[in-house]
XYZ file of C-alpha atoms in Angstrom:
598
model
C 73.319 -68.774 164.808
C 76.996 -66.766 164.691
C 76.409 -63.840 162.402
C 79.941 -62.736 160.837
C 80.605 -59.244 158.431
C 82.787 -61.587 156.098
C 82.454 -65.290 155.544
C 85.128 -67.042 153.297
C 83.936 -70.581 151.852
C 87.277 -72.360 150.802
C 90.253 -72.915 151.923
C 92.323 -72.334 149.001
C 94.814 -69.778 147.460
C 92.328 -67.240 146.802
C 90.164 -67.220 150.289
C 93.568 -67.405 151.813
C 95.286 -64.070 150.078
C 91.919 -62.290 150.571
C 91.763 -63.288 154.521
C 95.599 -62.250 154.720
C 94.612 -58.887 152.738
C 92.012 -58.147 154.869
C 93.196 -58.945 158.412
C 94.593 -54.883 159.260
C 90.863 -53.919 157.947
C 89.516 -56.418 160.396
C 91.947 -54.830 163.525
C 91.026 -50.926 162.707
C 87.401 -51.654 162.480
C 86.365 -54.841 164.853
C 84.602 -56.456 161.801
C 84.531 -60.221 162.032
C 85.359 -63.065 159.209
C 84.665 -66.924 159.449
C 86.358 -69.294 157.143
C 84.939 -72.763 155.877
C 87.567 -74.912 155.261
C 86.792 -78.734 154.307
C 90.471 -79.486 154.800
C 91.715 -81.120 158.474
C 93.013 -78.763 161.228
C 96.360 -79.841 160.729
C 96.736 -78.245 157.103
C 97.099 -74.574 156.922
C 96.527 -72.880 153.196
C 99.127 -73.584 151.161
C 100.471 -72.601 147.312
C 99.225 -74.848 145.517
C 102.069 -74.992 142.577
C 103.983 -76.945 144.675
C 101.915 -79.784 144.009
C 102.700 -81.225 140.585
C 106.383 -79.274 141.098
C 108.326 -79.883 143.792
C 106.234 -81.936 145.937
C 106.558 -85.144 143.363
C 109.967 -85.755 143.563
C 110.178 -88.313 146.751
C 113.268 -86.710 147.912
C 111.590 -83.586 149.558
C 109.966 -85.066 152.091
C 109.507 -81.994 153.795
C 107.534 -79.939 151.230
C 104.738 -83.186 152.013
C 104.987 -82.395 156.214
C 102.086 -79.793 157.429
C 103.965 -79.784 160.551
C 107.329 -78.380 158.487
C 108.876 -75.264 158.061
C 109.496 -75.889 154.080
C 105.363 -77.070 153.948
C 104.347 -74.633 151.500
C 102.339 -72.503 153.970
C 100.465 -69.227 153.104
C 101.476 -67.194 155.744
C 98.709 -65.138 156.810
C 100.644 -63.401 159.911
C 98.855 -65.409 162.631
C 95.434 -64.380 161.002
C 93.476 -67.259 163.528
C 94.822 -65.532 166.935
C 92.601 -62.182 166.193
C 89.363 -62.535 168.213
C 87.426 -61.386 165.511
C 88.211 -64.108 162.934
C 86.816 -67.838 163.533
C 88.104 -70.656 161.108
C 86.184 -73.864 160.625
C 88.505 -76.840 159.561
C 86.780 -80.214 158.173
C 83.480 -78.718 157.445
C 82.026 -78.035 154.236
C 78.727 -75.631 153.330
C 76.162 -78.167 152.286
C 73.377 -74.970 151.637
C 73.419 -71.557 150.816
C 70.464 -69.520 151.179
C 71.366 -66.149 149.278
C 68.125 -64.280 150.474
C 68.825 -65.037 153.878
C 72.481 -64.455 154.129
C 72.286 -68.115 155.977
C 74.920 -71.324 155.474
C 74.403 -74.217 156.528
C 77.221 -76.594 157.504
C 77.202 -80.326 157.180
C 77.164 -80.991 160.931
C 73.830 -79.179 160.810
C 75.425 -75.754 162.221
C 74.328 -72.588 160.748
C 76.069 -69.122 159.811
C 75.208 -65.956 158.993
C 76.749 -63.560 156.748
C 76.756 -59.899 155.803
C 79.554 -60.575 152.607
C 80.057 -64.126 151.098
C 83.304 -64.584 149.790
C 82.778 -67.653 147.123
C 86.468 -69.602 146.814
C 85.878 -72.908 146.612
C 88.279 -73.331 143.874
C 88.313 -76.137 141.513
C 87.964 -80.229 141.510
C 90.210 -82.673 139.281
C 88.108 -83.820 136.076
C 88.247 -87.316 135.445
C 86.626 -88.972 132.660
C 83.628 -90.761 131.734
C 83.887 -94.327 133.192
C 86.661 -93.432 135.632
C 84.568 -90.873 138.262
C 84.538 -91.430 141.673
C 81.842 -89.999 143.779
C 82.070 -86.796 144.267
C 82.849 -85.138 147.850
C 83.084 -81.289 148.551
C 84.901 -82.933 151.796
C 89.167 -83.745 152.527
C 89.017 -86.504 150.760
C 92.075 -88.140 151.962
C 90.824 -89.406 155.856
C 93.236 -92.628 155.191
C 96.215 -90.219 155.807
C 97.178 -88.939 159.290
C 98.056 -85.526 160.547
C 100.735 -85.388 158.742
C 99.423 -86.262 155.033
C 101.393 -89.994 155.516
C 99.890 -93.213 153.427
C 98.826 -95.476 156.613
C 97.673 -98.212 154.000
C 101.056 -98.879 152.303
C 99.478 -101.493 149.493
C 96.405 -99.618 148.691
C 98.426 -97.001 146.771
C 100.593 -98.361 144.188
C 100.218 -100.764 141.876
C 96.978 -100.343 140.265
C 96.028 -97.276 141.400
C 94.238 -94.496 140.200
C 95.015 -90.543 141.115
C 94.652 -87.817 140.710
C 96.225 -84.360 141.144
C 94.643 -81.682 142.939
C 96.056 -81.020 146.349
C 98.555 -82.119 148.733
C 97.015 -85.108 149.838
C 97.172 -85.981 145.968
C 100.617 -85.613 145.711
C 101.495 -87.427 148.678
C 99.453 -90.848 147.421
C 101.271 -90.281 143.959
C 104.733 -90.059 145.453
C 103.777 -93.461 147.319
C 102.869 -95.177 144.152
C 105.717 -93.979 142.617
C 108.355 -95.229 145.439
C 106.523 -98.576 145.974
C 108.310 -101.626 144.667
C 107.068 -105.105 144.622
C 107.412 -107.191 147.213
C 109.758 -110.794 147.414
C 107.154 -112.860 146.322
C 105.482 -110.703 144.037
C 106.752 -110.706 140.197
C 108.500 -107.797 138.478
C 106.025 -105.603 136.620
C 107.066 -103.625 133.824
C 104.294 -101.946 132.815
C 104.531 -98.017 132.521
C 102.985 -95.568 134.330
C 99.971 -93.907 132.468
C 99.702 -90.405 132.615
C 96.467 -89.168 131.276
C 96.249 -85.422 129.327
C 97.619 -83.017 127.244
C 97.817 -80.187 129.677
C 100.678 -78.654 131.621
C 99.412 -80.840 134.691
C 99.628 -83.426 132.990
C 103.483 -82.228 131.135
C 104.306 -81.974 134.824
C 103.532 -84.555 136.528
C 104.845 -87.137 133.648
C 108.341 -84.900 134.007
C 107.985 -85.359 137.739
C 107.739 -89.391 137.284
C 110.254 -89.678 134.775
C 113.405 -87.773 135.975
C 112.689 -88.508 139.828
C 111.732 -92.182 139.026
C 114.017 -93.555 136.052
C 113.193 -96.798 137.323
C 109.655 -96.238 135.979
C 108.993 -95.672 132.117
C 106.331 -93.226 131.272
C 103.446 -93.400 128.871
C 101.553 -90.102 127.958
C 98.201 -90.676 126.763
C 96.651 -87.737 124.859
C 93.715 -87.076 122.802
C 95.613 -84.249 120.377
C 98.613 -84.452 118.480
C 100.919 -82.845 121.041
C 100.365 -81.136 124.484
C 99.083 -78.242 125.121
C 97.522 -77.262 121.249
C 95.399 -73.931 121.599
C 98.895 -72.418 123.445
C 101.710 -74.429 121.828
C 102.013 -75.518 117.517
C 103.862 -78.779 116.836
C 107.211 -77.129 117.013
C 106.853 -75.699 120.586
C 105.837 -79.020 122.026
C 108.239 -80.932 120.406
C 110.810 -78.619 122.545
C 109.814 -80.405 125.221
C 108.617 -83.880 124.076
C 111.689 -84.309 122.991
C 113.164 -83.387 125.816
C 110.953 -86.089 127.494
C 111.903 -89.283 125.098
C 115.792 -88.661 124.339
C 116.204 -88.063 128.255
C 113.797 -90.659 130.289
C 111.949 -92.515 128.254
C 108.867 -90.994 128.374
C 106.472 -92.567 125.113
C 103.129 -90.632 123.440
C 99.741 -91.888 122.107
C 98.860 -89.829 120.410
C 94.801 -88.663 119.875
C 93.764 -91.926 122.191
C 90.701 -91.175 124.272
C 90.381 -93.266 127.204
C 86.930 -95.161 127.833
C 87.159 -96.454 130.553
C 89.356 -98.735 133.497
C 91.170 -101.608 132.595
C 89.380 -103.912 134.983
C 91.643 -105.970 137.029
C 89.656 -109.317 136.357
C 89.252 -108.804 132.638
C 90.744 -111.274 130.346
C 91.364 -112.477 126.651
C 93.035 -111.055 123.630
C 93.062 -107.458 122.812
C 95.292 -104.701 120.642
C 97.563 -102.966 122.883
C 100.383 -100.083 122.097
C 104.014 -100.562 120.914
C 106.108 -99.225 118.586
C 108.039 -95.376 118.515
C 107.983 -93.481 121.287
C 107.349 -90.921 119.597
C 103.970 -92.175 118.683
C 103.006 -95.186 120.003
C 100.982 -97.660 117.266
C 98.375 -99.996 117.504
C 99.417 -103.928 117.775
C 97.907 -107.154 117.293
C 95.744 -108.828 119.746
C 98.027 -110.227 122.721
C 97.079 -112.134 125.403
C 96.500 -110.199 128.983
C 95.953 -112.650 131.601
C 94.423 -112.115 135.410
C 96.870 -108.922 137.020
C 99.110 -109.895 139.956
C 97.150 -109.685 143.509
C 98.777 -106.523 144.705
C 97.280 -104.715 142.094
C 94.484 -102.735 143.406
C 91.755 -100.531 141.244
C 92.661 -101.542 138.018
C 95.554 -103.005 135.415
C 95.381 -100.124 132.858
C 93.317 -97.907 130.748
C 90.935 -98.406 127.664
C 91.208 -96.351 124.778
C 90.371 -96.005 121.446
C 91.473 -93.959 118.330
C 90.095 -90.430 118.052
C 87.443 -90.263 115.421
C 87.003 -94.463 115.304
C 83.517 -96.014 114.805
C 82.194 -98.230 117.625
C 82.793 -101.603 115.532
C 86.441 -100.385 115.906
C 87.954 -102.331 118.457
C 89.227 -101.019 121.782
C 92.960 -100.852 122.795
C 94.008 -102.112 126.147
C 97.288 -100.366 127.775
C 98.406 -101.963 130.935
C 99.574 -99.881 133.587
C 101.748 -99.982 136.956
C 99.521 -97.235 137.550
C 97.507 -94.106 136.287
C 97.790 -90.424 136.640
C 94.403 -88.410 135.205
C 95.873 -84.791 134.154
C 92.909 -83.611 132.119
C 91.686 -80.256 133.676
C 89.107 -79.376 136.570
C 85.645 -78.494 137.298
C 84.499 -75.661 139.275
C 83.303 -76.461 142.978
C 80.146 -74.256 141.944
C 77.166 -76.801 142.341
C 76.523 -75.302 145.823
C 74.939 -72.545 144.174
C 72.937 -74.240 140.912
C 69.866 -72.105 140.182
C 71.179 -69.313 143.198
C 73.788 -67.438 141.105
C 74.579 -67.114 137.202
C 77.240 -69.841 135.820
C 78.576 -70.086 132.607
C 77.909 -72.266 130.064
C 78.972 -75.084 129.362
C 81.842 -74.666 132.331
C 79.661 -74.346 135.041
C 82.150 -71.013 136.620
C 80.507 -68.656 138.944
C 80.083 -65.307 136.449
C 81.525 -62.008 138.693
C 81.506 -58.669 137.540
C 84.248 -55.899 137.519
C 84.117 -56.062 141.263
C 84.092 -59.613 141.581
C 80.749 -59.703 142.524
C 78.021 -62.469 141.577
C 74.761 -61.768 139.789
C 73.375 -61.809 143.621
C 74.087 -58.633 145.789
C 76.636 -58.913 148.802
C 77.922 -62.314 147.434
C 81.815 -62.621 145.402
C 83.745 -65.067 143.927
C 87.247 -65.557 143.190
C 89.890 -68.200 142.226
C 89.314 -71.270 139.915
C 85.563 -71.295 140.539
C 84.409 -67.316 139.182
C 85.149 -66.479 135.623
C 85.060 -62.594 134.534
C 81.271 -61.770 132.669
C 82.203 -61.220 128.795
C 85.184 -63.627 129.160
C 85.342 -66.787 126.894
C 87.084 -68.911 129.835
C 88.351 -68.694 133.051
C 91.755 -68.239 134.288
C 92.253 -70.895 136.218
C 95.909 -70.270 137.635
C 97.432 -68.940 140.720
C 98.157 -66.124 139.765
C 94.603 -64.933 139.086
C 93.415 -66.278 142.757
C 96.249 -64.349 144.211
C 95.139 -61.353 142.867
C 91.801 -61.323 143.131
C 91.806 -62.535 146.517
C 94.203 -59.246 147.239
C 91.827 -56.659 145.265
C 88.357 -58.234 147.169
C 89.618 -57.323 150.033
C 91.252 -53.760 148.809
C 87.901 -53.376 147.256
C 86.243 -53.758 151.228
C 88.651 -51.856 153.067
C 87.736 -48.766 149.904
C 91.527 -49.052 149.031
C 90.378 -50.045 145.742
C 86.515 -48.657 145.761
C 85.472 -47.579 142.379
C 88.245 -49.517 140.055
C 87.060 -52.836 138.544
C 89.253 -55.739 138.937
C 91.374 -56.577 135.461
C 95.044 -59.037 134.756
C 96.635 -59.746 131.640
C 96.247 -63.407 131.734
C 99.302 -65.459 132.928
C 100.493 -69.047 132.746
C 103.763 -70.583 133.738
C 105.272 -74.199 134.146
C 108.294 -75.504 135.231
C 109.096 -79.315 133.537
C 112.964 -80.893 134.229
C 115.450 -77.862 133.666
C 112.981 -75.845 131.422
C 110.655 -73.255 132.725
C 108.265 -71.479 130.087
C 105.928 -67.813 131.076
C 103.111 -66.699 128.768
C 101.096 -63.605 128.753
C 98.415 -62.622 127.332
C 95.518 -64.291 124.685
C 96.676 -67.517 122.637
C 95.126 -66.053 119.715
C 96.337 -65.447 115.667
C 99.217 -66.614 113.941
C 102.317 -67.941 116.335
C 105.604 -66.528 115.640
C 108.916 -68.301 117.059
C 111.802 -66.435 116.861
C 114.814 -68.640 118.153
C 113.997 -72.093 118.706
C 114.850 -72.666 114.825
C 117.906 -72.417 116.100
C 117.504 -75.100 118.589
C 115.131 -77.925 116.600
C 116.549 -78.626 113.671
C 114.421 -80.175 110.949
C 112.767 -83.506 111.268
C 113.853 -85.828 108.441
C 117.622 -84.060 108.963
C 120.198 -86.836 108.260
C 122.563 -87.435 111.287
C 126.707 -88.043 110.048
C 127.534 -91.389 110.394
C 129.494 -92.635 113.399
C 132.286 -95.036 112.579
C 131.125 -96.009 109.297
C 127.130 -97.526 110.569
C 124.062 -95.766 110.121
C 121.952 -94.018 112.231
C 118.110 -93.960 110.730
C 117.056 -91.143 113.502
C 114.824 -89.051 111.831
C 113.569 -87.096 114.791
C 114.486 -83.274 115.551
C 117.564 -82.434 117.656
C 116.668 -80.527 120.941
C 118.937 -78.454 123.389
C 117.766 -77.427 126.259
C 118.486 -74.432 128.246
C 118.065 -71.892 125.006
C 116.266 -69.198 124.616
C 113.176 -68.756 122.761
C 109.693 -66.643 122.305
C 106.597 -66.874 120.312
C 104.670 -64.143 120.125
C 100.856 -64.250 118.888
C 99.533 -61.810 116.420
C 96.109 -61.035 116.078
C 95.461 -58.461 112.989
C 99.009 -57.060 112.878
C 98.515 -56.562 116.478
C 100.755 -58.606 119.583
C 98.425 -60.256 121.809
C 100.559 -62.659 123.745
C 103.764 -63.964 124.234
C 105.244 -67.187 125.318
C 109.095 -67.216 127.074
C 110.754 -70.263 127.360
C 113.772 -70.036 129.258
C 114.319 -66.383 129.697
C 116.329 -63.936 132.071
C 114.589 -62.038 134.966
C 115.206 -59.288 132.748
C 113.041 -60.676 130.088
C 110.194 -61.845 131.809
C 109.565 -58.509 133.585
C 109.334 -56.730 129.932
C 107.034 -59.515 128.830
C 103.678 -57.742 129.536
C 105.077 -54.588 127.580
C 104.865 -56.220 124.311
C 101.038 -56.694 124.178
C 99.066 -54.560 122.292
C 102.276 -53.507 119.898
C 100.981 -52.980 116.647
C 103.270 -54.857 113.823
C 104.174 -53.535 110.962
C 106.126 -55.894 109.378
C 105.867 -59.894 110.596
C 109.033 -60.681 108.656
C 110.449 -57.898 110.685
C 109.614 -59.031 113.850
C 111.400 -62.957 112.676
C 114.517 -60.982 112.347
C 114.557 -59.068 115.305
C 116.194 -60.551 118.500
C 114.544 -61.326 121.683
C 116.023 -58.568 123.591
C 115.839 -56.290 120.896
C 111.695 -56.236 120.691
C 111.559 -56.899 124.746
C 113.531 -53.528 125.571
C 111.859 -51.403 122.656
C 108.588 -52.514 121.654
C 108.386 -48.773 120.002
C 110.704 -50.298 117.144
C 107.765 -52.890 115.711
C 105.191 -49.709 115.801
C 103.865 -48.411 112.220
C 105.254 -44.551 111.898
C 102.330 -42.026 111.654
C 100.676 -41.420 108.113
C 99.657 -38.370 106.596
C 96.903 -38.281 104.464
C 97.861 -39.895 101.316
C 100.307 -41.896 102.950
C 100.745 -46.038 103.323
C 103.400 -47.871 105.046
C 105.474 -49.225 101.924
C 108.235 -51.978 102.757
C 111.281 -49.984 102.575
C 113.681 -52.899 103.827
C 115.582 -53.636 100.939
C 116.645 -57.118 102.049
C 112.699 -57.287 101.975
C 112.278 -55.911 98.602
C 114.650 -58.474 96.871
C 113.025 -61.113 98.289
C 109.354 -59.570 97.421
C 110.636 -58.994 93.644
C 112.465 -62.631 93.734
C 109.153 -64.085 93.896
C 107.782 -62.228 90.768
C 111.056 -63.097 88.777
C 110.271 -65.185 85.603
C 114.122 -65.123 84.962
C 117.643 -64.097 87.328
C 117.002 -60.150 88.760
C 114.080 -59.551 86.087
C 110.163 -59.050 86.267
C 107.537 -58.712 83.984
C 106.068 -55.222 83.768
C 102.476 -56.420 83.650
C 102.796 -57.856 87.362
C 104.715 -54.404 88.846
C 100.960 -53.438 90.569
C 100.596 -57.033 91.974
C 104.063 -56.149 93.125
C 103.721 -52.594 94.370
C 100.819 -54.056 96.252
C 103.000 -57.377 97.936
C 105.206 -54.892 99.304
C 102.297 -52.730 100.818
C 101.764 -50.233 98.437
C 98.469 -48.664 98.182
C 98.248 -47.248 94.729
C 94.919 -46.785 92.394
C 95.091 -48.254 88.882
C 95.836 -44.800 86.853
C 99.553 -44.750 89.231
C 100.383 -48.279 88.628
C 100.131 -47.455 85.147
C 102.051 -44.111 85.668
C 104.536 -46.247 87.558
C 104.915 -49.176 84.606
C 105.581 -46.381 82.190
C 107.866 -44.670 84.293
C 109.826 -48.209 84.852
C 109.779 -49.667 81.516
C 110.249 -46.872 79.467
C 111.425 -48.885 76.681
C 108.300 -51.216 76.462
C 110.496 -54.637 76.406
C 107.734 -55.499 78.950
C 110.258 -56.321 81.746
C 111.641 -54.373 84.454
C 115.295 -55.362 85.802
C 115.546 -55.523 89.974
C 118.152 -52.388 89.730
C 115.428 -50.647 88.387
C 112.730 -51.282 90.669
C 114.904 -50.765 93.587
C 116.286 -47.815 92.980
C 112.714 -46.361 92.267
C 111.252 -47.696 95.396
C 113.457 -46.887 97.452
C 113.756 -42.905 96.290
């Protein structure tokens, strides 16, 4: 039994950052580490963005090659040639016994540690109907050393994937290049992408600007992608983007139930219609699918919120694409360390560390104690992988682990950065400018008509939303922004507001480089923070108007208190006498105005 002082299960972002981190540790003080890795000798660690980004479009072969300079390698400074560090490819931890510091491997080996770093990341989540056994294993053994499809017809038409890891992206760019062969008849079914996510916004952006060949369906069960981050507006940015440019088609809140099976056949409602929002059809015939079709001919969904009389939809399918989240690798250690609930996440504390002593987690698999979900990006395994081992080597030794929580995507030639909570009301500043209003009538071209009533998009602008929580900035989304920009993005949270019509006004730059300018002044006692804009005021006093530039003076306190006054009932009356000292029981806006504002 090989005892080691560190012991790293995963071989993911996260156990890779923290192993890199802690190899000049491991040289000054002859401590050992192991790491577990399921995945096959040949594949080193590797970012895994590159997975639903670059590595989809067919063209960069090389990004897909282990053996490759451009492979997306972590490079951990030639971490396996210390003598104190042992790595263990295509083996996976089938027991943990956390009172014994013992592991058992699935080739019956055993290993003891005296830390146990917990990264085993995250699995795709597929849906009820659709799973496939589970495997904590590489589960890609039909590719060879160098992640290439050695059964050309099993991945193509009819399959199912998934995406994960690079093994997932190499099947999907096979499916995606495969055409049919001489004998085999044209199919012109689309390709189903499954999810509302930003996986799922990537890879269907991947498919449809790499592959114009192929049309795109995006099945989702919301109204638009991505709806606790993005409102309607936001999406639409890039939905639209989507169907003016490639095709790409929605249906819209659809869950999917299940497979299409391959030897199913009769008469069933299918999908047609705008691609905007594909519609139910009558029942069409769907015959017995061509032979090269493998796993399935489509997907089976039904309306969000039908009854089960309701009758299922069938939506053939060259092939399907699941995009619908992940699961955390955690069940290693059911009833051995405190998971959330429902989400099954490891729970870590300030240090990373798990409700048993001596044993950490980090990456997609460990979620923060007190937090309401995980932060599940690469960003977050980067850095905690990087403080763990800070935190062992005392760099870091008595400072608890904390991020502002960050998401990015990159989709065709937008790119979008958020920071922060997606929480309170969403204000867009700028992409007014770049949507115009649905329903907007297009000018006619040459005397016909053109009925399009959908919104107008260009891309490459500039836009932000910032989220306000009780007057107070707690995120902030970027689409499109400078370097310049994105590096004074984290300054903005925690700004307190004073004035959200303010903030619509002010330019990106302008809050981004002075943050100070949003900020309440300081109150004396006595004091409130009255609206002293007067472009503000008119507006405020417009809406109390019964006639052109005139209020009555029985409303003055309900407007006092609309522009933030904070008066008690004997000055509202003081100020109603003051203003209307003839008792016509109106007050003009000249008035008012040049009262407030003195």
């Amino acid at each position: 039994m090989a005892y080691f002082d560190f012991v790293v299960i995963g071989g993911g972002v996260a156990g890779a950052h923290f192993s890199k981190e802690i190899q000049a540790h491991l040289t000054s003080t002859k401590k050992t580490l192991a790491i577990i890795s399921g995945d096959p000798t040949s594949v080193d660690p590797y970012e895994r963005p590159a997975v639903s980004k670059g590595c989809l479009d067919p063209a960069l072969t090389a990004l897909r090659n282990p053996f490759d300079a451009k492979f997306p390698s972590i490079k951990t400074n030639d971490l396996q040639s210390l003598s104190t560090v042992a790595t263990t490819f295509n083996k996976v931890a089938v027991n943990v016994d956390t009172a014994a510091k013992n592991i058992t491997l699935d080739d019956a080996s055993t290993i003891t540690f005296g830390k146990l770093i917990v990264a085993t990341g995250a699995r795709s989540r597929v849906l009820p109907n659709c799973e496939e056994p589970e495997s904590a294993t590489w589960a890609h053994a039909d590719l060879n050393s160098k992640l290439e499809v050695q059964e050309s017809a099993k991945y193509g038409f009819g399959s199912v994937h998934r995406i994960r890891d690079m093994g997932d992206a190499v099947k999907l760019v096979h499916a995606m290049e495969r055409v049919e062969d001489d004998d085999q008849p044209t199919n012109y079914d689309p390709v189903v992408v499954v999810g509302g996510g930003f996986i799922a916004m990537e890879i269907c952006s991947a498919i449809a600007s790499k592959c114009p060949d192929l049309h795109v369906t995006v099945v989702m069960d919301t109204e638009h992608f991505l709806p606790g981050l993005m409102n309607a507006q936001m999406s639409a940015y890039y939905e639209e983007e989507l169907t003016t440019k490639y095709g790409v088609r929605f249906a819209r809140n659809m869950e999917v139930k299940g497979l299409f099976e391959k030897d199913e056949v009769g008469e069933f409602c299918s999908l047609d219609g705008p691609a905007r929002s594909l519609q139910r059809t009558r029942p069409r015939l769907f015959s017995t699918c061509p032979k090269q079709f493998t796993e399935c001919k489509g997907v089976v969904l039904k309306e969000k919120g039908a009854s089960e009389s309701d009758d299922e939809i069938r939506l053939a399918a060259r092939f399907v694409v699941f995009g619908v989240g992940s699961k955390a690798n955690s069940s290693l250690f059911d009833d051995k360390l405190l998971l959330s609930v429902p989400t099954r996440h490891i729970v870590v504390n300030g240090n990373l560390e798990t409700s048993c002593e001596d044993i950490f987690a980090i990456g997609d698999v460990a979620i923060l104690e007190g937090e309401e979900g995980a932060s599940e990006h690469v960003v977050s395994a980067r850095n905690q992988g990087k403080y763990l081992a800070k935190l062992f080597a005392s760099e870091s030794y008595g400072t608890k682990y904390s991020e502002v929580p960050f998401l990015y995507s990159r989709l065709l030639n937008m790119s979008w950065k958020f920071y922060g909570k997606a929480e309170g009301e969403k204000i867009i500043v700028g992409l007014n400018n770049v949507i115009q209003d649905e329903g907007a009538e297009e000018k006619k071209d040459g005397g016909g008509e053109n009925n399009s009533t959908s919104p107008k998009t260009s891309t490459n602008s500039t836009w932000i939303c910032y989220y306000v929580l009780d007057n107070i900035i707690v995120g902030v989304f970027l689409e499109n922004g400078t370097p310049e920009m994105s590096d004074l993005l984290s300054n903005v949270l925690g700004t307190n507001v004073l004035s959200l019509k303010q903030l619509k006004k002010l330019t990106i730059i302008e809050v981004l480089s002075d943050p100070t300018r949003l900020e309440p002044p300081q109150l004396s006692l006595g004091e409130f923070h009255a609206e002293l804009n007067e472009d503000e005021v008119r507006e405020v006093f417009a809406s109390f108007s019964f006639e052109l530039n005139v209020a009555k003076t029985a409303r003055i306190g309900e407007l006092m208190t609309a522009l933030n006054a904070d008066f008690d009932e004997e000055e509202v009356e003081d100020a109603k006498a003051g203003l209307d000292q003839t008792q016509c029981g109106v007050v003009s806006l000249q008035t008012f105005l040049a009262w407030w504002m003195n």
